[in-house]
Tab-separated table of C-alpha atoms in Angstrom:
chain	number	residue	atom	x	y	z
A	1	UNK	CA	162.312	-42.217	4.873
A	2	UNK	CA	158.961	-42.525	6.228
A	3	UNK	CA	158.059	-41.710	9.536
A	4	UNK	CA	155.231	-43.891	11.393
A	5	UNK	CA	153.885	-41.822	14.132
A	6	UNK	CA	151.322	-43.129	15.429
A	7	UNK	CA	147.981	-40.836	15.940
A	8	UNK	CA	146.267	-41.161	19.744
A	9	UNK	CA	143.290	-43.211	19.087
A	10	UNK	CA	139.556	-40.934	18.684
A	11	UNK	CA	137.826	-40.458	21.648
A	12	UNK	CA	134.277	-40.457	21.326
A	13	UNK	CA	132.664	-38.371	23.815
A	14	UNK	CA	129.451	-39.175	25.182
A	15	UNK	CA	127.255	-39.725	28.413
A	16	UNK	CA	127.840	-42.552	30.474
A	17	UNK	CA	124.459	-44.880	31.974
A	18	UNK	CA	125.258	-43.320	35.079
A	19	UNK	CA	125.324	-39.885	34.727
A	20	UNK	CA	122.038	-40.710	32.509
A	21	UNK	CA	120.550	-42.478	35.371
A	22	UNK	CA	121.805	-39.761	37.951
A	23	UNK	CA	120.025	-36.864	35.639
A	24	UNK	CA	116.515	-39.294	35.701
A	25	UNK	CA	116.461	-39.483	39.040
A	26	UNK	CA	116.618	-36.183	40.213
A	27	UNK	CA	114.207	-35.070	37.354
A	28	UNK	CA	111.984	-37.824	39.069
A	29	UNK	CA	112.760	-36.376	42.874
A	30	UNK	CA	111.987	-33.117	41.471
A	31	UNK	CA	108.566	-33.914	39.533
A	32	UNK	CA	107.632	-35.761	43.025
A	33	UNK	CA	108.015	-32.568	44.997
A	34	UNK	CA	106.685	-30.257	42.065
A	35	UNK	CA	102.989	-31.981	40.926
A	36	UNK	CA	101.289	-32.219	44.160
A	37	UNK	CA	102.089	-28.668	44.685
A	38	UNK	CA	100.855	-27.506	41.023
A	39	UNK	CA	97.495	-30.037	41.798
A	40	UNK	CA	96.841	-27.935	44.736
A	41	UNK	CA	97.318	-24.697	42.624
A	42	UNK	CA	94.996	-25.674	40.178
A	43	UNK	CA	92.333	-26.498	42.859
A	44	UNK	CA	92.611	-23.237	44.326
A	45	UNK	CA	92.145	-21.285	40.991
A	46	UNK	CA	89.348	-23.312	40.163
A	47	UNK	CA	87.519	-22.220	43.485
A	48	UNK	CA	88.355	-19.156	43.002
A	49	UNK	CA	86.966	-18.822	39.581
A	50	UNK	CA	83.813	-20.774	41.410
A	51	UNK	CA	83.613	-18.065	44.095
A	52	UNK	CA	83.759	-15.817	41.431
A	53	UNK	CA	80.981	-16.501	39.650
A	54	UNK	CA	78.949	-17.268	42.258
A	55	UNK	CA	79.356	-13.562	43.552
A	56	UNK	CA	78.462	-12.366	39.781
A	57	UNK	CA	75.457	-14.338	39.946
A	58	UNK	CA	74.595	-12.916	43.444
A	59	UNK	CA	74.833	-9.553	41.922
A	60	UNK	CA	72.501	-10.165	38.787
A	61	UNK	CA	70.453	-12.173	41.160
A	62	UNK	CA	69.895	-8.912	43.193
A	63	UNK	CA	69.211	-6.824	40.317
A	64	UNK	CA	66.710	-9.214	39.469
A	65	UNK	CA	65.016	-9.332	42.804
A	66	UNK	CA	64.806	-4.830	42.605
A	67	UNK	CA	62.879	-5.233	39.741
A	68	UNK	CA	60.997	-8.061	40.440
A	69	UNK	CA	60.655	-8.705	43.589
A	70	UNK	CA	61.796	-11.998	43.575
A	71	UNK	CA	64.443	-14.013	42.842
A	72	UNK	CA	64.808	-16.767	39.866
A	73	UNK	CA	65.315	-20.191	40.698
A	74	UNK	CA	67.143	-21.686	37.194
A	75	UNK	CA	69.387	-24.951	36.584
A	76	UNK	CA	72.373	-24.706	34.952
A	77	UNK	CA	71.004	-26.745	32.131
A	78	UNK	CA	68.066	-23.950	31.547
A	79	UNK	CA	68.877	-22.381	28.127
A	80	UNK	CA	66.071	-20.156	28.665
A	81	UNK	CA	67.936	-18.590	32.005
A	82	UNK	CA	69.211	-14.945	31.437
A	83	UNK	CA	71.701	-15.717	33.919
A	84	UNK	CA	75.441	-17.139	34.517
A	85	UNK	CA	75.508	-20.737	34.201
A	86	UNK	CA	78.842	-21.671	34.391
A	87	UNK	CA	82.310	-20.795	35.616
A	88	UNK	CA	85.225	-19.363	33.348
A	89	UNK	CA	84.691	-18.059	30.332
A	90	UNK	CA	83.103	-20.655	28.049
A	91	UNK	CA	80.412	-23.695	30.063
A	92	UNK	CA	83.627	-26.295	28.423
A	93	UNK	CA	86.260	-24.463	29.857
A	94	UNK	CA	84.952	-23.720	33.226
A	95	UNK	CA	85.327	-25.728	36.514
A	96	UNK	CA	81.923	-24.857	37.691
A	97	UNK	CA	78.405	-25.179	36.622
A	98	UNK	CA	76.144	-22.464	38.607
A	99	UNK	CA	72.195	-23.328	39.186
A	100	UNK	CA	69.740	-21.408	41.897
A	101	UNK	CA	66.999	-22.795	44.113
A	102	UNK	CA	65.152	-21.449	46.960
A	103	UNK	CA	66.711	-20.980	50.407
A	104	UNK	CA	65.238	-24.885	52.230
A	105	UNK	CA	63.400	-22.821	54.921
A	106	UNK	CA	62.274	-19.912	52.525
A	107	UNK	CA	60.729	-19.598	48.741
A	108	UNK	CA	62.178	-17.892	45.937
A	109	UNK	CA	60.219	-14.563	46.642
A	110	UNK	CA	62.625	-14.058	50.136
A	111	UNK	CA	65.453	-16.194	49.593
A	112	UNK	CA	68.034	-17.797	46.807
A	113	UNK	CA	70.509	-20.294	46.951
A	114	UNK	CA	73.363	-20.398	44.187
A	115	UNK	CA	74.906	-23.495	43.744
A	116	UNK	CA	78.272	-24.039	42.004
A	117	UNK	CA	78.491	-27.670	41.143
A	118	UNK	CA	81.831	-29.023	39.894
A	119	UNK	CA	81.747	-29.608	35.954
A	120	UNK	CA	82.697	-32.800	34.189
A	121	UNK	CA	86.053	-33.618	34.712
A	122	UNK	CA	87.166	-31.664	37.311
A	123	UNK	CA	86.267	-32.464	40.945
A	124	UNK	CA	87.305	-30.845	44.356
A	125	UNK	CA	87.578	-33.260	47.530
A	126	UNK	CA	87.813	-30.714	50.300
A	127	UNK	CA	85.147	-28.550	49.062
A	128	UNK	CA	82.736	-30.326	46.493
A	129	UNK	CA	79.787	-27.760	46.223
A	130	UNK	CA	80.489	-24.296	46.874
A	131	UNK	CA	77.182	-22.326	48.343
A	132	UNK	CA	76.371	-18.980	48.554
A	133	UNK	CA	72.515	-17.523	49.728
A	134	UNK	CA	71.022	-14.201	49.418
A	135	UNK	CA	71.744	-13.686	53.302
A	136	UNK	CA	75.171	-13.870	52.343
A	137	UNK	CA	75.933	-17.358	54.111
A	138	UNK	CA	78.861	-18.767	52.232
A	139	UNK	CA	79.312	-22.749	52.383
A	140	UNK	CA	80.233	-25.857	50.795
A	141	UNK	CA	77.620	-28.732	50.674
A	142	UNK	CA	78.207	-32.264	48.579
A	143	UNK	CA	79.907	-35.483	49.275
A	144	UNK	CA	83.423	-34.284	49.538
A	145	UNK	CA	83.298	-32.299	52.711
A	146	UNK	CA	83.540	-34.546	55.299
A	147	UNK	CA	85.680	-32.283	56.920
A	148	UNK	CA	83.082	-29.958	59.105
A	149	UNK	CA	86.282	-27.179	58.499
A	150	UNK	CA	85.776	-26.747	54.814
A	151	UNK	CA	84.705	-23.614	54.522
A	152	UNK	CA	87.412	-22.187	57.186
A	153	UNK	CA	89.827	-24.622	55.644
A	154	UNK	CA	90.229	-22.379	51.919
A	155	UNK	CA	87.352	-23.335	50.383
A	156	UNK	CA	85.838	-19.947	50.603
């Protein structure tokens, strides 16, 4: 006697188009939300790292000037300059390249104005330049602010 039962048929289990589409679009809603915000992260560490520097170069500036008696006016191209010449912690891998000139109203004997000018490839549209003088005026100067607030508005 042979008994025919009959086996329920397989059920293959997988995801359906919608619940694929449903999981893309809140990955999508989320990424929306999340890059502008990492962007503006990555803009403020790179000023900061500018600010930085500049401040480091204000301080070997200084020293320079008590021996001296003057500051050094360099570019950040000068290879012969004893001083910072970029941001971060290689000139490829920082966001800033530094240079010093004299103060507009002043020479280099009385006054020094460090530049940080943004490297290749990265680029700041609120703040542009970041300045910083011997007088300890802080500023932004360049193209990208527009905005007469820059310097209140986070850039230093």
């Amino acid at each position: 006697m042979t008994v025919n039962m009959k086996q329920p048929p397989c059920r293959q289990s997988a995801f359906t188009l919608i619940e694929i589409m449903t999981v893309l679009l809140i990955i999508s809603i989320l990424s929306a939300f999340a890059y502008p915000s990492y962007r503006q992260a990555k803009l403020k560490t790179a000023r900061a790292e500018g600010r930085a520097a500049l401040m480091q170069l204000m301080q070997q500036q200084e020293r320079h000037y008590t021996q001296h008696h003057r500051y050094q006016r360099f570019t950040a191209d000068d290879d012969t300059a004893s001083f910072l010449r970029f941001s971060g912690a290689t000139a490829k891998a920082g966001a800033y390249r530094l240079d010093a000139q004299a103060c507009a109203q002043a020479d280099d004997q009385d006054c020094i104005l460090l530049r940080a000018t943004p490297a290749p490839g990265f680029s700041d549209p609120l703040c542009d330049v970041l300045t910083l003088d011997s007088d300890g005026v802080q500023g932004t100067a360049g193209s990208g602010n527009a905005n007469a607030n820059a310097t209140a508005g986070g850039c230093w």
